Amino acid sequence: KNQVEQSPQSLIILEGKNCTLQCNYTVSPFSNLRWYKQDTGRGPVSLTIMTFSENTKSNGRYTATLDADTKQSSLHITASQLSDSASYICVVSVSGGNEKLTFGTGTRLTIIP
Amino acid sequence: EPEVTQTPSHQVTQMGQEVILRCVPISNHLYFYWYRQILGQKVEFLVSFYNNEISEKSEIFDDQFSVERPDGSNFTLKIRSTKLEDSAMYFCASSEDSYNEQFFGPGTRLTVL
């Protein structure tokens, strides 16, 4: 069964600090992996998309890594800001199209001043 | 910047009633999706739609559900006879093609009493 697991479930850090969120997946056949940011009560917003051949991708202060051999990904947030408080969701797409995405349960990140 | 819109933002209905959730995808997008998120749980794929027909659907998308693109701009999700367990946030998304980023709408919160 295709599954995406994330850790930690929740994280609280001080403003300005860095953090790393983890994602493990068992989706097969793999097509691509995405990280989304979801504010409470809002729709997810895409941060990065990585295919099998990509090891890292950055979007401003967000840097995602992918190890397709171990089926792990991470999202690193640098110099956190209060507006980074949100849920971060790892999403994996099955090969053949992105039509059916498998979502992780997310990491709830809280930035405190 | 173009965005996906959804109406209503909140729908309250009695169990057994029919509801129609409406979405206006981004205008040049060809692929449309519905997802749901039960409170406190992960986002779940319901259905994808391309070229005026369903291209993929999950086990959640049973006979109670249907989708339609009644005109050139709207994309609707109909639940024929709502159940208590249909209470959730329903997100519409669209993408240019099956491999591109999916853009999510703000969601419709459905409450079934």
mmCIF file of C-alpha atoms in Angstrom:
data_model
loop_
_atom_site.group_PDB
_atom_site.id
_atom_site.type_symbol
_atom_site.label_atom_id
_atom_site.label_comp_id
_atom_site.label_asym_id
_atom_site.label_seq_id
_atom_site.Cartn_x
_atom_site.Cartn_y
_atom_site.Cartn_z
ATOM 1 C CA LYS A 1 0.000 0.000 0.000
ATOM 2 C CA ASN A 2 1.330 3.456 -0.891
ATOM 3 C CA GLN A 3 2.181 5.402 2.249
ATOM 4 C CA VAL A 4 3.895 8.640 3.175
ATOM 5 C CA GLU A 5 5.080 9.165 6.734
ATOM 6 C CA GLN A 6 6.384 12.384 8.212
ATOM 7 C CA SER A 7 8.263 13.342 11.310
ATOM 8 C CA PRO A 8 8.131 15.020 13.665
ATOM 9 C CA GLN A 9 4.380 15.328 14.014
ATOM 10 C CA SER A 10 4.838 18.812 15.436
ATOM 11 C CA LEU A 11 7.727 21.165 16.038
ATOM 12 C CA ILE A 12 8.164 24.446 17.868
ATOM 13 C CA ILE A 13 11.208 26.611 17.205
ATOM 14 C CA LEU A 14 12.326 30.163 17.878
ATOM 15 C CA GLU A 15 12.100 32.757 15.138
ATOM 16 C CA GLY A 16 15.338 32.930 13.191
ATOM 17 C CA LYS A 17 16.312 29.316 13.838
ATOM 18 C CA ASN A 18 16.622 26.606 11.187
ATOM 19 C CA CYS A 19 14.733 23.332 11.140
ATOM 20 C CA THR A 20 14.499 20.130 9.120
ATOM 21 C CA LEU A 21 11.391 18.089 8.496
ATOM 22 C CA GLN A 22 11.523 14.440 7.417
ATOM 23 C CA CYS A 23 9.499 12.333 5.013
ATOM 24 C CA ASN A 24 9.647 8.592 4.262
ATOM 25 C CA TYR A 25 7.572 7.010 1.537
ATOM 26 C CA THR A 26 6.730 3.591 0.196
ATOM 27 C CA VAL A 27 4.965 4.784 -2.967
ATOM 28 C CA SER A 28 5.764 2.706 -6.035
ATOM 29 C CA PRO A 29 6.378 3.269 -8.845
ATOM 30 C CA PHE A 30 7.682 6.682 -7.884
ATOM 31 C CA SER A 31 7.223 9.692 -10.119
ATOM 32 C CA ASN A 32 7.863 12.806 -8.107
ATOM 33 C CA LEU A 33 7.814 14.192 -4.579
ATOM 34 C CA ARG A 34 6.359 17.517 -3.526
ATOM 35 C CA TRP A 35 6.393 19.589 -0.416
ATOM 36 C CA TYR A 36 3.364 21.736 0.327
ATOM 37 C CA LYS A 37 2.730 24.404 2.942
ATOM 38 C CA GLN A 38 -0.783 24.517 4.363
ATOM 39 C CA ASP A 39 -1.969 27.335 6.566
ATOM 40 C CA THR A 40 -4.845 26.505 8.902
ATOM 41 C CA GLY A 41 -8.142 26.414 7.021
ATOM 42 C CA ARG A 42 -6.511 27.049 3.655
ATOM 43 C CA GLY A 43 -5.545 24.998 0.633
ATOM 44 C CA PRO A 44 -2.027 23.577 0.284
ATOM 45 C CA VAL A 45 0.519 25.698 -1.569
ATOM 46 C CA SER A 46 3.331 24.027 -3.496
ATOM 47 C CA LEU A 47 6.897 24.697 -2.323
ATOM 48 C CA THR A 48 8.967 22.249 -4.388
ATOM 49 C CA ILE A 49 8.582 19.379 -6.844
ATOM 50 C CA MET A 50 11.396 16.853 -7.340
ATOM 51 C CA THR A 51 11.646 13.997 -9.787
ATOM 52 C CA PHE A 52 13.623 10.775 -9.413
ATOM 53 C CA SER A 53 16.819 12.342 -10.791
ATOM 54 C CA GLU A 54 16.843 15.418 -8.563
ATOM 55 C CA ASN A 55 18.643 15.361 -5.213
ATOM 56 C CA THR A 56 17.906 18.862 -4.044
ATOM 57 C CA LYS A 57 15.726 21.817 -4.914
ATOM 58 C CA SER A 58 15.442 25.218 -3.320
ATOM 59 C CA ASN A 59 12.695 27.801 -3.141
ATOM 60 C CA GLY A 60 13.903 30.814 -1.210
ATOM 61 C CA ARG A 61 14.513 29.766 2.394
ATOM 62 C CA TYR A 62 13.110 26.291 1.703
ATOM 63 C CA THR A 63 15.436 23.518 0.528
ATOM 64 C CA ALA A 64 14.165 20.033 -0.183
ATOM 65 C CA THR A 65 16.331 16.930 -0.591
ATOM 66 C CA LEU A 66 15.459 13.573 -2.053
ATOM 67 C CA ASP A 67 17.163 10.202 -1.707
ATOM 68 C CA ALA A 68 15.259 7.908 -4.066
ATOM 69 C CA ASP A 69 17.316 4.894 -2.990
ATOM 70 C CA THR A 70 16.294 5.103 0.658
ATOM 71 C CA LYS A 71 12.942 6.694 -0.213
ATOM 72 C CA GLN A 72 13.511 9.637 2.071
ATOM 73 C CA SER A 73 13.106 13.359 1.683
ATOM 74 C CA SER A 74 13.696 16.330 3.906
ATOM 75 C CA LEU A 75 12.605 19.945 3.926
ATOM 76 C CA HIS A 76 15.037 22.420 5.485
ATOM 77 C CA ILE A 77 13.816 25.861 6.483
ATOM 78 C CA THR A 78 16.459 28.493 7.021
ATOM 79 C CA ALA A 79 16.139 31.569 9.235
ATOM 80 C CA SER A 80 12.554 30.844 10.159
ATOM 81 C CA GLN A 81 9.942 33.595 10.241
ATOM 82 C CA LEU A 82 6.654 33.843 12.110
ATOM 83 C CA SER A 83 4.842 33.407 8.791
ATOM 84 C CA ASP A 84 6.414 29.971 8.413
ATOM 85 C CA SER A 85 4.014 28.686 11.061
ATOM 86 C CA ALA A 86 1.914 26.146 9.146
ATOM 87 C CA SER A 87 1.627 22.460 8.343
ATOM 88 C CA TYR A 88 4.189 21.112 5.902
ATOM 89 C CA ILE A 89 3.001 18.194 3.865
ATOM 90 C CA CYS A 90 5.056 15.705 1.899
ATOM 91 C CA VAL A 91 3.193 14.424 -1.167
ATOM 92 C CA VAL A 92 4.273 11.644 -3.513
ATOM 93 C CA SER A 93 3.038 10.980 -7.024
ATOM 94 C CA VAL A 94 2.835 7.557 -8.654
ATOM 95 C CA SER A 95 4.608 7.131 -11.974
ATOM 96 C CA GLY A 96 2.375 7.655 -14.980
ATOM 97 C CA GLY A 97 1.117 11.061 -14.020
ATOM 98 C CA ASN A 98 0.464 13.191 -11.021
ATOM 99 C CA GLU A 99 -3.211 12.540 -11.093
ATOM 100 C CA LYS A 100 -3.284 10.563 -7.892
ATOM 101 C CA LEU A 101 -1.212 12.101 -5.130
ATOM 102 C CA THR A 102 -0.538 10.390 -1.829
ATOM 103 C CA PHE A 103 -0.349 12.865 1.054
ATOM 104 C CA GLY A 104 1.515 12.564 4.304
ATOM 105 C CA THR A 105 -0.088 13.605 7.571
ATOM 106 C CA GLY A 106 2.106 16.691 7.772
ATOM 107 C CA THR A 107 4.358 18.326 10.327
ATOM 108 C CA ARG A 108 2.778 21.151 12.282
ATOM 109 C CA LEU A 109 5.459 23.858 12.601
ATOM 110 C CA THR A 110 5.092 26.699 15.079
ATOM 111 C CA ILE A 111 7.501 29.605 15.103
ATOM 112 C CA ILE A 112 7.612 31.591 18.323
ATOM 113 C CA PRO A 113 9.101 35.085 18.704
ATOM 114 C CA GLU B 1 -1.998 36.142 -10.218
ATOM 115 C CA PRO B 2 -4.584 33.584 -11.335
ATOM 116 C CA GLU B 3 -6.009 31.371 -8.628
ATOM 117 C CA VAL B 4 -8.514 28.596 -8.073
ATOM 118 C CA THR B 5 -11.712 29.781 -6.426
ATOM 119 C CA GLN B 6 -14.343 27.758 -4.581
ATOM 120 C CA THR B 7 -17.875 28.455 -3.421
ATOM 121 C CA PRO B 8 -19.349 28.378 -0.922
ATOM 122 C CA SER B 9 -16.658 28.709 1.716
ATOM 123 C CA HIS B 10 -18.881 26.905 4.222
ATOM 124 C CA GLN B 11 -21.888 24.678 3.565
ATOM 125 C CA VAL B 12 -24.118 23.252 6.273
ATOM 126 C CA THR B 13 -26.600 20.564 5.291
ATOM 127 C CA GLN B 14 -28.840 17.919 6.785
ATOM 128 C CA MET B 15 -27.933 14.254 6.453
ATOM 129 C CA GLY B 16 -29.470 12.783 3.302
ATOM 130 C CA GLN B 17 -29.511 16.068 1.412
ATOM 131 C CA GLU B 18 -27.705 16.673 -1.853
ATOM 132 C CA VAL B 19 -24.942 19.236 -2.015
ATOM 133 C CA ILE B 20 -23.018 20.734 -4.906
ATOM 134 C CA LEU B 21 -19.619 22.240 -4.319
ATOM 135 C CA ARG B 22 -18.372 24.609 -6.962
ATOM 136 C CA CYS B 23 -14.911 25.420 -8.241
ATOM 137 C CA VAL B 24 -13.503 27.704 -10.896
ATOM 138 C CA PRO B 25 -10.098 26.343 -11.958
ATOM 139 C CA ILE B 26 -7.347 28.498 -13.421
ATOM 140 C CA SER B 27 -8.438 29.333 -16.955
ATOM 141 C CA ASN B 28 -5.711 27.686 -19.047
ATOM 142 C CA HIS B 29 -5.548 24.526 -16.935
ATOM 143 C CA LEU B 30 -6.750 21.233 -18.363
ATOM 144 C CA TYR B 31 -6.635 18.885 -15.368
ATOM 145 C CA PHE B 32 -8.995 19.218 -12.428
ATOM 146 C CA TYR B 33 -9.100 17.478 -9.083
ATOM 147 C CA TRP B 34 -11.121 17.142 -5.902
ATOM 148 C CA TYR B 35 -9.612 16.301 -2.540
ATOM 149 C CA ARG B 36 -11.039 16.124 0.922
ATOM 150 C CA GLN B 37 -9.553 16.626 4.359
ATOM 151 C CA ILE B 38 -11.402 15.444 7.426
ATOM 152 C CA LEU B 39 -10.616 17.646 10.428
ATOM 153 C CA GLY B 40 -7.249 16.740 11.877
ATOM 154 C CA GLN B 41 -6.466 14.179 9.183
ATOM 155 C CA LYS B 42 -4.456 14.158 5.979
ATOM 156 C CA VAL B 43 -5.607 15.326 2.583
ATOM 157 C CA GLU B 44 -7.130 12.500 0.531
ATOM 158 C CA PHE B 45 -7.476 12.291 -3.237
ATOM 159 C CA LEU B 46 -11.022 11.866 -4.516
ATOM 160 C CA VAL B 47 -11.021 12.237 -8.293
ATOM 161 C CA SER B 48 -9.227 13.692 -11.281
ATOM 162 C CA PHE B 49 -10.911 14.953 -14.432
ATOM 163 C CA TYR B 50 -9.557 15.587 -17.902
ATOM 164 C CA ASN B 51 -11.106 16.064 -21.303
ATOM 165 C CA ASN B 52 -14.611 15.983 -19.847
ATOM 166 C CA GLU B 53 -14.260 12.648 -18.159
ATOM 167 C CA ILE B 54 -12.974 11.099 -14.959
ATOM 168 C CA SER B 55 -9.380 9.925 -15.424
ATOM 169 C CA GLU B 56 -8.732 8.547 -11.956
ATOM 170 C CA LYS B 57 -10.741 8.092 -8.776
ATOM 171 C CA SER B 58 -10.133 6.746 -5.297
ATOM 172 C CA GLU B 59 -12.098 4.170 -3.330
ATOM 173 C CA ILE B 60 -13.672 7.057 -1.444
ATOM 174 C CA PHE B 61 -15.328 8.317 -4.637
ATOM 175 C CA ASP B 62 -18.306 5.955 -4.648
ATOM 176 C CA ASP B 63 -21.687 6.219 -6.337
ATOM 177 C CA GLN B 64 -22.729 9.020 -4.003
ATOM 178 C CA PHE B 65 -20.212 11.317 -5.654
ATOM 179 C CA SER B 66 -20.171 12.784 -9.135
ATOM 180 C CA VAL B 67 -18.248 15.517 -10.917
ATOM 181 C CA GLU B 68 -19.172 17.718 -13.800
ATOM 182 C CA ARG B 69 -17.822 20.543 -15.892
ATOM 183 C CA PRO B 70 -21.116 22.131 -16.865
ATOM 184 C CA ASP B 71 -19.562 24.994 -18.799
ATOM 185 C CA GLY B 72 -16.181 26.346 -19.787
ATOM 186 C CA SER B 73 -15.251 27.607 -16.348
ATOM 187 C CA ASN B 74 -16.945 25.699 -13.527
ATOM 188 C CA PHE B 75 -16.051 22.294 -12.090
ATOM 189 C CA THR B 76 -18.487 20.818 -9.579
ATOM 190 C CA LEU B 77 -18.564 18.018 -7.039
ATOM 191 C CA LYS B 78 -21.985 16.636 -6.169
ATOM 192 C CA ILE B 79 -22.723 14.470 -3.162
ATOM 193 C CA ARG B 80 -26.130 12.906 -3.707
ATOM 194 C CA SER B 81 -27.152 11.900 -0.198
ATOM 195 C CA THR B 82 -24.812 13.283 2.410
ATOM 196 C CA LYS B 83 -23.720 11.282 5.429
ATOM 197 C CA LEU B 84 -22.296 12.520 8.717
ATOM 198 C CA GLU B 85 -18.880 11.205 7.710
ATOM 199 C CA ASP B 86 -18.867 13.429 4.623
ATOM 200 C CA SER B 87 -18.175 16.390 6.918
ATOM 201 C CA ALA B 88 -14.785 17.657 5.806
ATOM 202 C CA MET B 89 -12.937 20.379 3.948
ATOM 203 C CA TYR B 90 -13.169 19.819 0.208
ATOM 204 C CA PHE B 91 -10.407 21.213 -1.958
ATOM 205 C CA CYS B 92 -10.479 21.708 -5.686
ATOM 206 C CA ALA B 93 -7.202 21.863 -7.613
ATOM 207 C CA SER B 94 -6.136 22.346 -11.203
ATOM 208 C CA SER B 95 -2.975 21.951 -13.259
ATOM 209 C CA GLU B 96 -1.781 22.693 -16.780
ATOM 210 C CA ASP B 97 -0.944 19.074 -17.446
ATOM 211 C CA SER B 98 -0.662 15.868 -15.479
ATOM 212 C CA TYR B 99 2.966 16.436 -14.449
ATOM 213 C CA ASN B 100 2.794 20.049 -13.427
ATOM 214 C CA GLU B 101 2.164 21.658 -10.096
ATOM 215 C CA GLN B 102 -1.394 21.474 -8.840
ATOM 216 C CA PHE B 103 -2.865 24.737 -7.584
ATOM 217 C CA PHE B 104 -5.353 24.365 -4.767
ATOM 218 C CA GLY B 105 -8.388 26.475 -3.997
ATOM 219 C CA PRO B 106 -9.177 27.759 -0.497
ATOM 220 C CA GLY B 107 -11.608 24.914 0.168
ATOM 221 C CA THR B 108 -15.260 24.463 1.104
ATOM 222 C CA ARG B 109 -15.987 23.350 4.622
ATOM 223 C CA LEU B 110 -18.920 20.932 4.503
ATOM 224 C CA THR B 111 -20.774 20.234 7.733
ATOM 225 C CA VAL B 112 -23.400 17.488 7.699
ATOM 226 C CA LEU B 113 -25.799 17.530 10.641
#
